CSV table of C-alpha atoms and ligand atoms in Angstrom, one decimal:
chain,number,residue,atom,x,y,z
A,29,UNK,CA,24.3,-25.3,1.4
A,30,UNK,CA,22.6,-28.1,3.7
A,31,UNK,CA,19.6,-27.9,5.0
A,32,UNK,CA,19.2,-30.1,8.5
A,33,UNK,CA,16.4,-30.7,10.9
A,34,UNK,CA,18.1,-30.4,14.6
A,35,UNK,CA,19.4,-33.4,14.7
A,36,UNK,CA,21.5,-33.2,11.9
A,37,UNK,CA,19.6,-35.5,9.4
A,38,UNK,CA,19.0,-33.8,6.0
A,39,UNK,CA,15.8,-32.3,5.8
A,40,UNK,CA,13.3,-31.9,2.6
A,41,UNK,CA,13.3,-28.9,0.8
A,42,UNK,CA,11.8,-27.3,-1.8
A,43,UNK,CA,13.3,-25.1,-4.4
A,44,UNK,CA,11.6,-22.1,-5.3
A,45,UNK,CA,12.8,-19.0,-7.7
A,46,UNK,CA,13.3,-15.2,-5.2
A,47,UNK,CA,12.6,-13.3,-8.4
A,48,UNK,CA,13.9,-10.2,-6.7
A,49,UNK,CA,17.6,-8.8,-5.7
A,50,UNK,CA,19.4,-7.1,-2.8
A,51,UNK,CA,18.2,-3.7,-4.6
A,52,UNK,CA,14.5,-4.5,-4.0
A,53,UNK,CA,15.0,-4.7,-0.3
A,54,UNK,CA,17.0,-0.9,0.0
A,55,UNK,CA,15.7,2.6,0.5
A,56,UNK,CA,17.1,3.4,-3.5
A,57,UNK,CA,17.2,6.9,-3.0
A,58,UNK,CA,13.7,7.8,-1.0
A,59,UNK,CA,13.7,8.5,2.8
A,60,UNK,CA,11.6,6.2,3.6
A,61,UNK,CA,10.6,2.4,2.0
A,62,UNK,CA,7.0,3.8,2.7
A,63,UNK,CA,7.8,6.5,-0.2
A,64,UNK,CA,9.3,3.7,-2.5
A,65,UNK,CA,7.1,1.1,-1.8
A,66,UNK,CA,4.0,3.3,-2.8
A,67,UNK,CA,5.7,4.5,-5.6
A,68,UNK,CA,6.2,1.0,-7.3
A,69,UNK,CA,2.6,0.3,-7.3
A,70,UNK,CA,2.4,0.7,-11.0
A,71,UNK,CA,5.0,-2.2,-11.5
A,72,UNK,CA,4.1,-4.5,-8.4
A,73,UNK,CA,0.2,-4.6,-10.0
A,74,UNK,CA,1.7,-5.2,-13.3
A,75,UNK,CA,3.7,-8.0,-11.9
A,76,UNK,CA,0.6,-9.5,-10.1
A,77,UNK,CA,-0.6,-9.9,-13.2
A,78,UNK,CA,2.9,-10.9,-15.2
A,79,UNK,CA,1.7,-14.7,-16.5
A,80,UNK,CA,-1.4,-15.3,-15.4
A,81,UNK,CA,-3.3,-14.7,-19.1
A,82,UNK,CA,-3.0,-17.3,-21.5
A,83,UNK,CA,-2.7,-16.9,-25.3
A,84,UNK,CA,-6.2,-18.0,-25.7
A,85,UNK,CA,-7.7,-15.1,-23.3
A,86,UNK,CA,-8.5,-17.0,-20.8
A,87,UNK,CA,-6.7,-17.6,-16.9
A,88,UNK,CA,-4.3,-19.5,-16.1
A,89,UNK,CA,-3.3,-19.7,-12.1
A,90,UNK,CA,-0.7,-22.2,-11.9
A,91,UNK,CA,-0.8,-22.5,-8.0
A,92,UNK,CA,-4.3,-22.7,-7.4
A,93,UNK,CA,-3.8,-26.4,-7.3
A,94,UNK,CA,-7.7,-27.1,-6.3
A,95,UNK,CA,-9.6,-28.6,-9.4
A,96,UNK,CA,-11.8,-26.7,-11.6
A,97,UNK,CA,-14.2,-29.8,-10.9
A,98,UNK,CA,-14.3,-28.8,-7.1
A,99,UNK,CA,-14.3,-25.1,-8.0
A,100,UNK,CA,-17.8,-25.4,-9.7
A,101,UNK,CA,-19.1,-27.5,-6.5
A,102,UNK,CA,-18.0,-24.5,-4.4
A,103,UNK,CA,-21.1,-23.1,-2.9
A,104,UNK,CA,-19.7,-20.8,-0.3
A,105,UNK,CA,-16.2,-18.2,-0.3
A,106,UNK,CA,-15.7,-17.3,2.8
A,107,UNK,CA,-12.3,-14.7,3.3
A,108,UNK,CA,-10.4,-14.4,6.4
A,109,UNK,CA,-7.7,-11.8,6.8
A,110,UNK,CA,-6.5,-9.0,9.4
A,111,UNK,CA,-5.9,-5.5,8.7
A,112,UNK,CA,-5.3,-4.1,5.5
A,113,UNK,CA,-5.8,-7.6,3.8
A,114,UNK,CA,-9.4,-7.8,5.2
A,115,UNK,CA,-9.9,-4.9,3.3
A,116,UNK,CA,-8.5,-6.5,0.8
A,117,UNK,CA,-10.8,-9.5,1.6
A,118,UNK,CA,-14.3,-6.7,1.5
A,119,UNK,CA,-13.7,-5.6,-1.9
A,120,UNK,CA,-13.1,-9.6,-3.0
A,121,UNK,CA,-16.8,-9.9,-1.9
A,122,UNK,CA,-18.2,-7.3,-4.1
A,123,UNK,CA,-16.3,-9.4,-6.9
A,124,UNK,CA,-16.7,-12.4,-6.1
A,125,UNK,CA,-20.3,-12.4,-5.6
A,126,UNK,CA,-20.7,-9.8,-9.2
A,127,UNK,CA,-18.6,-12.1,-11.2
A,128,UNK,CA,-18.8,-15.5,-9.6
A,129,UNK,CA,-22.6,-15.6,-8.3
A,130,UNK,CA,-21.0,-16.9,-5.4
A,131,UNK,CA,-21.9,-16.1,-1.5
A,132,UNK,CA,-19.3,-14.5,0.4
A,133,UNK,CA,-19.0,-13.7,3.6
A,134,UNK,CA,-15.8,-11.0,5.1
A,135,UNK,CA,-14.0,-12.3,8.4
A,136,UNK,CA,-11.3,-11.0,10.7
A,137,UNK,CA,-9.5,-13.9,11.2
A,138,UNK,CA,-9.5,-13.5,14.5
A,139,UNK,CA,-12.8,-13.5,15.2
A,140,UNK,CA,-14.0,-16.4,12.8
A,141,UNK,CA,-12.0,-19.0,14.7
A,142,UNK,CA,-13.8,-18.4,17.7
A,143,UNK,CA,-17.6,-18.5,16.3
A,144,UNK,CA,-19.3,-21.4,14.9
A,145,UNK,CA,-18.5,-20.3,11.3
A,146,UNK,CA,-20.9,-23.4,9.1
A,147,UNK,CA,-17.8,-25.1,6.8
A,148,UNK,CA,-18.2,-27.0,4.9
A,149,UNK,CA,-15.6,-29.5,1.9
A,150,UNK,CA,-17.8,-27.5,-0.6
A,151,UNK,CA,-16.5,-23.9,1.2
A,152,UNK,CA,-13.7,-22.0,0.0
A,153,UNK,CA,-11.9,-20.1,2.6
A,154,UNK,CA,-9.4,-17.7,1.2
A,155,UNK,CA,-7.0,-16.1,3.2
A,156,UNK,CA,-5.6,-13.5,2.2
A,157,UNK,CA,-1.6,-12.3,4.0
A,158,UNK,CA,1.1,-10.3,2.9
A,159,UNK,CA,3.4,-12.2,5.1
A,160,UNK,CA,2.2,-15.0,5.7
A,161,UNK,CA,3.1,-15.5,8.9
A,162,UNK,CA,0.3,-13.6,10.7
A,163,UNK,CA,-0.8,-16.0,13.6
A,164,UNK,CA,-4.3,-15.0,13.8
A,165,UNK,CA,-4.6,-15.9,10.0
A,166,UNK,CA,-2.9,-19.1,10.6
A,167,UNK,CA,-5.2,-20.2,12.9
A,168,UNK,CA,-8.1,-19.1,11.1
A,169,UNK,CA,-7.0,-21.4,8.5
A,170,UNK,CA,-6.5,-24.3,10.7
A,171,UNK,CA,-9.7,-24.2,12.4
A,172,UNK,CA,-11.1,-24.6,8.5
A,173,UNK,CA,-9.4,-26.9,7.9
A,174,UNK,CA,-10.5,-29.0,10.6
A,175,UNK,CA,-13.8,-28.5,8.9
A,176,UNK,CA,-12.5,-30.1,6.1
A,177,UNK,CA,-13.0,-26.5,4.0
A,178,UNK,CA,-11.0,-25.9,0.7
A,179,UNK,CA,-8.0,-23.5,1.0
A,180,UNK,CA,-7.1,-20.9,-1.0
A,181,UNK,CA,-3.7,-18.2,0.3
A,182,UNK,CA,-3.2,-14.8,-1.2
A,183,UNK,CA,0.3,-14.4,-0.2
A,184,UNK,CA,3.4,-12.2,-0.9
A,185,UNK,CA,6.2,-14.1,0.7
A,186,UNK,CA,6.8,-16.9,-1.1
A,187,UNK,CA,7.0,-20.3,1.1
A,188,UNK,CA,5.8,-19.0,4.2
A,189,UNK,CA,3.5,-21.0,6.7
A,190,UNK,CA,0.2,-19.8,5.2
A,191,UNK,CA,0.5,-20.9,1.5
A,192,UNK,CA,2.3,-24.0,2.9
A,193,UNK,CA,-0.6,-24.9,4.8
A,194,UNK,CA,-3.0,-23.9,2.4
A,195,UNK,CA,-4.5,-26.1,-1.2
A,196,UNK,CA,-3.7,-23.6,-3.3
A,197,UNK,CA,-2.1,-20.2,-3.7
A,198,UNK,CA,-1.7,-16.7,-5.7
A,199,UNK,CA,1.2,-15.0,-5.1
A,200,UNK,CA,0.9,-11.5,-5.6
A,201,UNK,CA,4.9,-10.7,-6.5
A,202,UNK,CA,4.9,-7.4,-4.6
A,203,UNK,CA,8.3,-7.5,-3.8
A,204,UNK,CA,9.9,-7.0,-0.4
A,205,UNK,CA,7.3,-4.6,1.3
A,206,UNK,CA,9.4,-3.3,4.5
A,207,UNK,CA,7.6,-0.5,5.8
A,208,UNK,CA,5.4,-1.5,8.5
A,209,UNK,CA,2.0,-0.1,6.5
A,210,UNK,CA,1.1,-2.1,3.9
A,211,UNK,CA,0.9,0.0,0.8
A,212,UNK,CA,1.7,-1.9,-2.1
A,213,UNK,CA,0.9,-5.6,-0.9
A,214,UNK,CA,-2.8,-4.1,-0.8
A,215,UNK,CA,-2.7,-2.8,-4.0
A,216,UNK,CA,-1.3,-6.5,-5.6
A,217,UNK,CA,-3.9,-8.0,-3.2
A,218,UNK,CA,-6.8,-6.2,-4.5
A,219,UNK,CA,-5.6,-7.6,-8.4
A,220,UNK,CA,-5.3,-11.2,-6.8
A,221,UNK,CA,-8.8,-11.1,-5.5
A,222,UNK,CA,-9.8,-9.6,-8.9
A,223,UNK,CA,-8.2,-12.7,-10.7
A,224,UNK,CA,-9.7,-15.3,-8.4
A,225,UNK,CA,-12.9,-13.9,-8.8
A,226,UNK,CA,-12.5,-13.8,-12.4
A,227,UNK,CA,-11.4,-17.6,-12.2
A,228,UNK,CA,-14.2,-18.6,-10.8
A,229,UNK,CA,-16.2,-16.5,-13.0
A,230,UNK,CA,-14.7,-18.8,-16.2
A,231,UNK,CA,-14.2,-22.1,-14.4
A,232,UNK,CA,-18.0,-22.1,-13.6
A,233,UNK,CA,-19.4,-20.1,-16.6
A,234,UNK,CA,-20.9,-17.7,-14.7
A,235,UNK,CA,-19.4,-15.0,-17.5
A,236,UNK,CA,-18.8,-15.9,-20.9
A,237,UNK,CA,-15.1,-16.1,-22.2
A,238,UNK,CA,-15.1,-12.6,-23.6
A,239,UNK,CA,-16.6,-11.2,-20.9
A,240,UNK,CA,-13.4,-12.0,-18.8
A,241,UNK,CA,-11.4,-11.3,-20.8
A,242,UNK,CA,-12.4,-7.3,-21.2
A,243,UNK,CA,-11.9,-7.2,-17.9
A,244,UNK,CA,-8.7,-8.9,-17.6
A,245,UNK,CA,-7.6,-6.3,-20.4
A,246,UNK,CA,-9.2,-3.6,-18.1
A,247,UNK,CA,-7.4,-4.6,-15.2
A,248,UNK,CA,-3.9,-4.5,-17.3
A,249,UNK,CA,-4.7,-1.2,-17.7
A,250,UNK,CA,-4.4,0.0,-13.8
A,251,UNK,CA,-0.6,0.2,-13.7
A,252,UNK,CA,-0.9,2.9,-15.9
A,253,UNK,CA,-4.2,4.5,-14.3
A,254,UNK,CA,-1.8,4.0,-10.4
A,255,UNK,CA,1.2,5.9,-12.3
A,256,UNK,CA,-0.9,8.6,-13.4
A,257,UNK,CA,-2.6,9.3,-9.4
A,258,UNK,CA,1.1,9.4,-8.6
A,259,UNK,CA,2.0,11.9,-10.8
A,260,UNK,CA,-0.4,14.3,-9.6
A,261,UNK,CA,0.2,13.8,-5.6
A,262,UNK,CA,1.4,17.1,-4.8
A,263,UNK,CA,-1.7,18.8,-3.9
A,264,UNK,CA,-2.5,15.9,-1.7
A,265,UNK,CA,0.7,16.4,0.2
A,266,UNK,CA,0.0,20.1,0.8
A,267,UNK,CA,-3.2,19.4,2.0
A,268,UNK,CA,-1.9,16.6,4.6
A,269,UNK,CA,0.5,19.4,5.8
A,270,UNK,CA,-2.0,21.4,6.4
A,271,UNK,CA,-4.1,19.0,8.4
A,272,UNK,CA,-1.0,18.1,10.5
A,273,UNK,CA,-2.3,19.6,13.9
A,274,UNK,CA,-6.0,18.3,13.4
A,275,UNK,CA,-7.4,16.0,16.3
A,276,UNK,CA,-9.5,13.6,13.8
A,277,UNK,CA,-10.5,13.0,10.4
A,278,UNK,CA,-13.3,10.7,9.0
A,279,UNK,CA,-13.6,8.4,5.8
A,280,UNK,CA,-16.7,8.1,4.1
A,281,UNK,CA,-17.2,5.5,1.1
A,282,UNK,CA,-19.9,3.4,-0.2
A,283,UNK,CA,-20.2,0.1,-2.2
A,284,UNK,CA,-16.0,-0.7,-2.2
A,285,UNK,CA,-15.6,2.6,-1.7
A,286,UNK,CA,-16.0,1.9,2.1
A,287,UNK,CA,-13.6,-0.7,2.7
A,288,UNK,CA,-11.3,1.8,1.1
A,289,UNK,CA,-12.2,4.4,3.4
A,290,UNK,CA,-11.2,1.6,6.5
A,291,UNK,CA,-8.3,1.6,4.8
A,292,UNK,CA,-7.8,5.4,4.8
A,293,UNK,CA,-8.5,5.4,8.3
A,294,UNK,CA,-6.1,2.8,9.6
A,295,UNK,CA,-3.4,4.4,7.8
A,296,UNK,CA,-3.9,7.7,9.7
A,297,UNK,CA,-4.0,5.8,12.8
A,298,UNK,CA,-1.2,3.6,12.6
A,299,UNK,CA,1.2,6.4,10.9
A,300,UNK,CA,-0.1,9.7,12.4
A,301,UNK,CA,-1.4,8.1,15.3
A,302,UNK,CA,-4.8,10.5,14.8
A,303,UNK,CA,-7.8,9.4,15.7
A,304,UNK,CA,-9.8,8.6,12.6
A,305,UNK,CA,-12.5,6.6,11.4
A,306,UNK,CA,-14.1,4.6,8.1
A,307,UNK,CA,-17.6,4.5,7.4
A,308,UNK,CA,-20.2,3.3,5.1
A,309,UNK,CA,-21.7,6.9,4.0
A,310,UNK,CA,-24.9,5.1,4.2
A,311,UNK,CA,-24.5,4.9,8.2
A,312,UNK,CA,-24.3,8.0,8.7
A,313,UNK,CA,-27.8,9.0,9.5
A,314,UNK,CA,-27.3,5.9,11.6
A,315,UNK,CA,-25.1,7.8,14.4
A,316,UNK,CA,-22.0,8.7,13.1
A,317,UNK,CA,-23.2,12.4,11.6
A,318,UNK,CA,-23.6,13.7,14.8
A,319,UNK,CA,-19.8,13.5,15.1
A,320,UNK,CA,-19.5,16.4,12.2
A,321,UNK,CA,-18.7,19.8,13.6
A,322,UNK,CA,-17.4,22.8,12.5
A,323,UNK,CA,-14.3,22.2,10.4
A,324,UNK,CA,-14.0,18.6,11.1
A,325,UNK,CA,-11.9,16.9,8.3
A,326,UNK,CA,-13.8,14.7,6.1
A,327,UNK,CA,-12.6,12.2,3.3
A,328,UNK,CA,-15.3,11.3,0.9
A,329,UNK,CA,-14.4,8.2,-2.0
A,330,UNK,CA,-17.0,9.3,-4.7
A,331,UNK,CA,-18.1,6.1,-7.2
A,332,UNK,CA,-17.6,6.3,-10.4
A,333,UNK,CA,-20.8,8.1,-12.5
A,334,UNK,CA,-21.9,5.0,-14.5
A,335,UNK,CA,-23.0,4.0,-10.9
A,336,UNK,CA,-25.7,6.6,-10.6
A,337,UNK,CA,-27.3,5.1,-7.8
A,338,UNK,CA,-24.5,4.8,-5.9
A,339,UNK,CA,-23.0,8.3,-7.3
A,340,UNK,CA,-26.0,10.1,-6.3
A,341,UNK,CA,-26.3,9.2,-2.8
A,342,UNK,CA,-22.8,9.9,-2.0
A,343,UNK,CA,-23.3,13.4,-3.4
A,344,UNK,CA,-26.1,14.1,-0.8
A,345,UNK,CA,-23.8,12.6,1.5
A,346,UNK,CA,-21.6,15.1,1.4
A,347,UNK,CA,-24.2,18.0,0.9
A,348,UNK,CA,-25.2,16.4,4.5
A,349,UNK,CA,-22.1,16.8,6.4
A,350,UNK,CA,-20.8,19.9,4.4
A,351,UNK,CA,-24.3,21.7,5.6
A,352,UNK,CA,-22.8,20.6,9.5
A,353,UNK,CA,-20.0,22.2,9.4
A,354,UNK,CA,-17.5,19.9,7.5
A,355,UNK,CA,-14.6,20.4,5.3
A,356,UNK,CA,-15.1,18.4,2.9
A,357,UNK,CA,-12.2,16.8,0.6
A,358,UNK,CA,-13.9,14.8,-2.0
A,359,UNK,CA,-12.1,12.3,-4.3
A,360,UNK,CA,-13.9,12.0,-7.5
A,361,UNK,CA,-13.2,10.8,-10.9
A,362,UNK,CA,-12.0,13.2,-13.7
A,363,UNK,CA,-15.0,14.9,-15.3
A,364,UNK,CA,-17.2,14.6,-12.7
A,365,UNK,CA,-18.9,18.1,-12.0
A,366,UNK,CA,-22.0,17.2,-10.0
A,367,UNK,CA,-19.4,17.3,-6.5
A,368,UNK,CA,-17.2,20.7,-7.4
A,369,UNK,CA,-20.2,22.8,-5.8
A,370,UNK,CA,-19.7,20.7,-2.2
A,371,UNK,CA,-16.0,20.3,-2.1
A,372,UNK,CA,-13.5,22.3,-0.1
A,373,UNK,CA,-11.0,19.8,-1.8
A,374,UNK,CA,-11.0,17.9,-4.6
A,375,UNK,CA,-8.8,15.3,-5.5
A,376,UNK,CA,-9.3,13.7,-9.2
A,377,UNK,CA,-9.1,10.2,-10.3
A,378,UNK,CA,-8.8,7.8,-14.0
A,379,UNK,CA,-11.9,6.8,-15.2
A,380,UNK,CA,-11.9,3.3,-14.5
A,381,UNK,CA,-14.7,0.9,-13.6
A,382,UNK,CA,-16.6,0.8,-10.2
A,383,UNK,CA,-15.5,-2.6,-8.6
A,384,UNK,CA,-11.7,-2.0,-9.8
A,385,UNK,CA,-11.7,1.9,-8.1
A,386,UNK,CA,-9.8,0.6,-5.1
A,387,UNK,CA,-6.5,0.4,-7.3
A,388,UNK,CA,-6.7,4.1,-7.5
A,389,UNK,CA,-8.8,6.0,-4.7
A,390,UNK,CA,-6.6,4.0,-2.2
A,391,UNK,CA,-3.4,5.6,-3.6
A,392,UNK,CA,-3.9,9.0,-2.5
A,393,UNK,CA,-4.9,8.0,1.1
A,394,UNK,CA,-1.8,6.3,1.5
A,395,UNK,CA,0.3,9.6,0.5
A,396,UNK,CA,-1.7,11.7,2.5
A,397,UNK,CA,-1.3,9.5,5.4
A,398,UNK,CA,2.4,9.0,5.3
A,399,UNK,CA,2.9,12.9,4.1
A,400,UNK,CA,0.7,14.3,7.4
A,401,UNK,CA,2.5,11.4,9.7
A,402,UNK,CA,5.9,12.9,8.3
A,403,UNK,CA,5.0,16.5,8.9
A,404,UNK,CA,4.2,15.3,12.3
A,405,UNK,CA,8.0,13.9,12.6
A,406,UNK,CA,7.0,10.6,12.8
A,407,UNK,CA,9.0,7.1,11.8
A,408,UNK,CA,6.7,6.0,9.0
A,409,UNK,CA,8.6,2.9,8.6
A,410,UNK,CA,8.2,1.9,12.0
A,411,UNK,CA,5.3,3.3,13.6
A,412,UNK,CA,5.0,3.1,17.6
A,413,UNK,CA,4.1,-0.1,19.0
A,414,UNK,CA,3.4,-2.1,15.7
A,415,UNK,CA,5.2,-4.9,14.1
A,416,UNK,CA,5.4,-5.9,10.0
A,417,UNK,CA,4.5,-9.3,10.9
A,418,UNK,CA,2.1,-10.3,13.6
A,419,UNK,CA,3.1,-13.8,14.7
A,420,UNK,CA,1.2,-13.7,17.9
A,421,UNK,CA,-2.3,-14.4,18.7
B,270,M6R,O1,1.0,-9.9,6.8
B,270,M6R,P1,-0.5,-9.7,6.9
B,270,M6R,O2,-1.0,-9.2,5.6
B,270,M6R,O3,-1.3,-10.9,7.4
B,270,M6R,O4,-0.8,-8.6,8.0
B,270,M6R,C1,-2.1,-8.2,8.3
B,270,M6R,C2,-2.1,-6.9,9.1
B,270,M6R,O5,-1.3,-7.0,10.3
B,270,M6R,C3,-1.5,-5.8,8.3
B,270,M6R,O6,-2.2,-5.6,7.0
B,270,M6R,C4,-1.6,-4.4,9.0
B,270,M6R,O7,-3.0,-4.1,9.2
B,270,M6R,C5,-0.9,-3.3,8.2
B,270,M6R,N1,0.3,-2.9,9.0
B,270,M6R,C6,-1.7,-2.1,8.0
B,270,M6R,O8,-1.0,-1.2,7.2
C-alpha cells in the first residue's frame, strides 16, 4: 500500500499496531452493539489498564511524552471534553485534586474556547475524546495551545486528529465502540483519568509509592466488580420496562456521584428521548425539589458508607423527595441498610472505594437506559438526530 498526498508524492506515515480484528467491530450475537458494548466493560477496563504497571509498582505511561520535570511544574489541570467524556472529565477533578493536590477546573469544550480561560506553559489541559475527532474538542485544544498550555489526549481511536495534535496521550483500548452512546469508552475513560491522576500523584510525590500502588491494585480489581453489576441486571431491566410510558425521570448524586447521575440522564435523553435531568442532591433545596410530585421517577447514586458525610446527607435526600411524593430507586452498595426503609427500588452495588464508584453505579444506568429506550421500540444504535462523531462546531 502507498500512501500519497494529492498530488501524488509519497506522504509520511506512521505505523501503529490496530490491536483489534474484524470480530470487534460486529454485533457477535447481541441485537444491538449497545448490548455488547456494555457488556465488555469488564475486559475494555482491564485492557485500559493492560501495561501500564511496572514490575517495580509504580506507572509507567509510555505516550504521555511530556517530562516528569514539567509535570511537577504543573500548577493548573484544566479538562475540556463534550458529552459523556466531560463526565468523564468531572470525576478526573475529584482525583486529580485528592491524589495530585492539583487545581482543576471541568470545561465543555465548547464553551472554554470562547471565554478568557487564564493558560498558562505551566497548565495542563487534558482533553479527554472517544473519537477523537470531535470538532468542538479540537478547537478547545487549539485555542490552548495558542496559549502555549501543555497537552495531554485521552483518546480511543488510535491516530486521530486529537492525540496527533496533542503532547501526549493515554489511549484507553476500548475497542471499536459503535453504538452512538458511549457506554464503554466512559467506563475506560474514567480508569485513564484515574491513572493520570495517579501519575501525577507519583511523578510529584504528592502520595508515597505504596500509596499508589494500593490503589492501582484496587483499580485492577473493577473488571471484576463491572462483571459482577452485570450479572445481576435483570431486575433493572424490569424496572426500565416498567417505566417505559413515564414523561420524566431525575438523577440525583453527590460528590462523583453527580456527574454520574448527568450521565444517567443523558442516556435517557439521547436513547428514550425522555425528558430527564442530573443533579447535585445538594441543589435540590435550591429549586429543583419543587419538580418532585406524586410518583415522579427518581434515581438516587448513594456513596459508599466510609463517606459518612457524604452518605448521610444523601439518605435525607431521599427521605426529602420520598416524603413529596417520589418513587424512589436507590442504588446503594451491598450491605448498606440505612436506605432500605426509603427505597421503592433498590439496586445493589460492590463495595469499592468512593472516588472509583463511577466504574460501577454508571453500569446499571446505561442498562436501564438502553432496556426502557428498547421497550419504547427505539434504534439504540442510532438514536434520532445524533451522530457517533461530532465533527462540526
Ligand atoms: O467522541 P467524543 O468522546 O469526543 O464525543 C463526545 C460526545 O459527543 C459523546 O460523548 C456523546 O455525548 C455521547 N453520544 C453520549 O453517549
Amino acid at each position: 500500500m502507498t500512501v500519497t498526498d494529492f498530488e501524488g508524492r509519497p506522504a509520511e506515515v506512521n505505523e501503529y499496531h490496530v490491536d483489534w480484528d474484524v470480530s470487534a467491530a460486529e454485533k457477535g450475537g447481541y441485537d444491538y452493539f449497545m448490548l455488547k458494548e456494555i457488556a465488555e466493560q469488564p475486559r475494555a477496563v482491564a485492557d485500559t489498564l493492560l501495561g501500564r504497571i511496572g514490575t517495580d509498582g509504580r506507572l509507567h505511561l509510555d505516550e504521555m511524552r511530556i517530562a516528569d520535570r514539567e509535570l511537577r511544574e504543573v500548577d493548573k489541570v484544566v479538562i475540556v471534553a463534550c458529552g459523556t467524556a466531560n463526565h468523564a472529565g468531572m470525576i478526573a477533578k475529584y482525583a486529580i485534586e485528592h491524589w495530585a493536590g492539583l487545581p482543576c477546573e471541568v470545561e465543555l469544550a465548547h464553551e472554554f474556547r470562547y471565554r478568557d480561560a487564564i493558560l498558562s506553559p505551566t497548565t495542563l489541559v487534558i482533553a479527554i475524546s472517544q473519537s477523537g475527532e470531535t470538532m468542538d474538542t479540537l478547537m478547545a485544544v487549539r485555542h490552548a495551545r495558542e496559549q502555549k498550555a501543555k497537552l495531554l489526549a485521552v483518546c480511543n481511536v488510535n491516530g486521530s486528529t486529537l492525540p496527533r495534535e496533542c503532547d501526549g496521550v493515554l489511549y484507553t483500548h476500548a475497542g471499536p465502540e459503535i453504538a452512538v452512546a458511549s457506554t464503554k469508552a466512559f467506563l475506560t475513560q474514567l480508569v485513564a483519568v484515574y491513572l493520570i491522576a495517579l501519575y501525577l500523584a507519583q511523578v510529584r510525590g504528592t502520595k508515597w509509592g505504596d500509596e499508589v500502588f494500593a490503589m492501582i491494585q484496587l483499580l485492577e480489581r473493577m473488571p471484576e466488580k463491572v462483571d459482577k453489576v452485570l450479572e445481576t441486571m435483570e431486575p433493572v431491566r424490569e424496572l426500565a420496562r416498567s417505566l417505559a410510558n413515564e414523561r420524566c425521570v431525575l438523577f440525583l448524586g453527590r460528590h462523583v456521584g453527580f456527574p454520574v447521575a448527568l450521565e444517567g440522564a443523558l442516556k435517557l435523553k439521547e436513547l428514550a428521548y425522555m425528558h430527564a435531568e442530573g443533579f447535585a442532591a445538594g441543589e435540590l433545596k435550591h429549586g429543583p425539589i419543587a419538580l418532585i410530585e406524586e410518583g415522579l421517577p427518581v434515581v438516587v447514586i448513594v456513596p459508599p458508607r466510609a463517606r459518612d458525610v457524604l452518605h448521610d446527607k444523601i439518605v435525607s435526600n431521599i427521605q426529602e423527595i420520598r416524603a413529596r411524593g417520589a418513587r424512589t430507586i436507590v442504588i446503594a452498595e451491598e450491605g448498606d441498610e440505612s436506605v432500605e426503609p426509603y427505597a421503592d427500588t433498590l439496586i445493589r452495588l460492590p463495595a469499592v472505594p468512593t472516588l472509583l464508584q463511577p466504574l460501577v453505579a454508571t453500569v446499571p444506568l446505561q442498562v436501564f437506559a438502553c432496556e426502557l429506550a428498547t421497550a419504547k421500540g427505539h434504534d439504540v444504535d442510532q438514536p434520532r438526530n445524533l451522530a457517533k462523531s461530532v465533527t462540526v462546531e
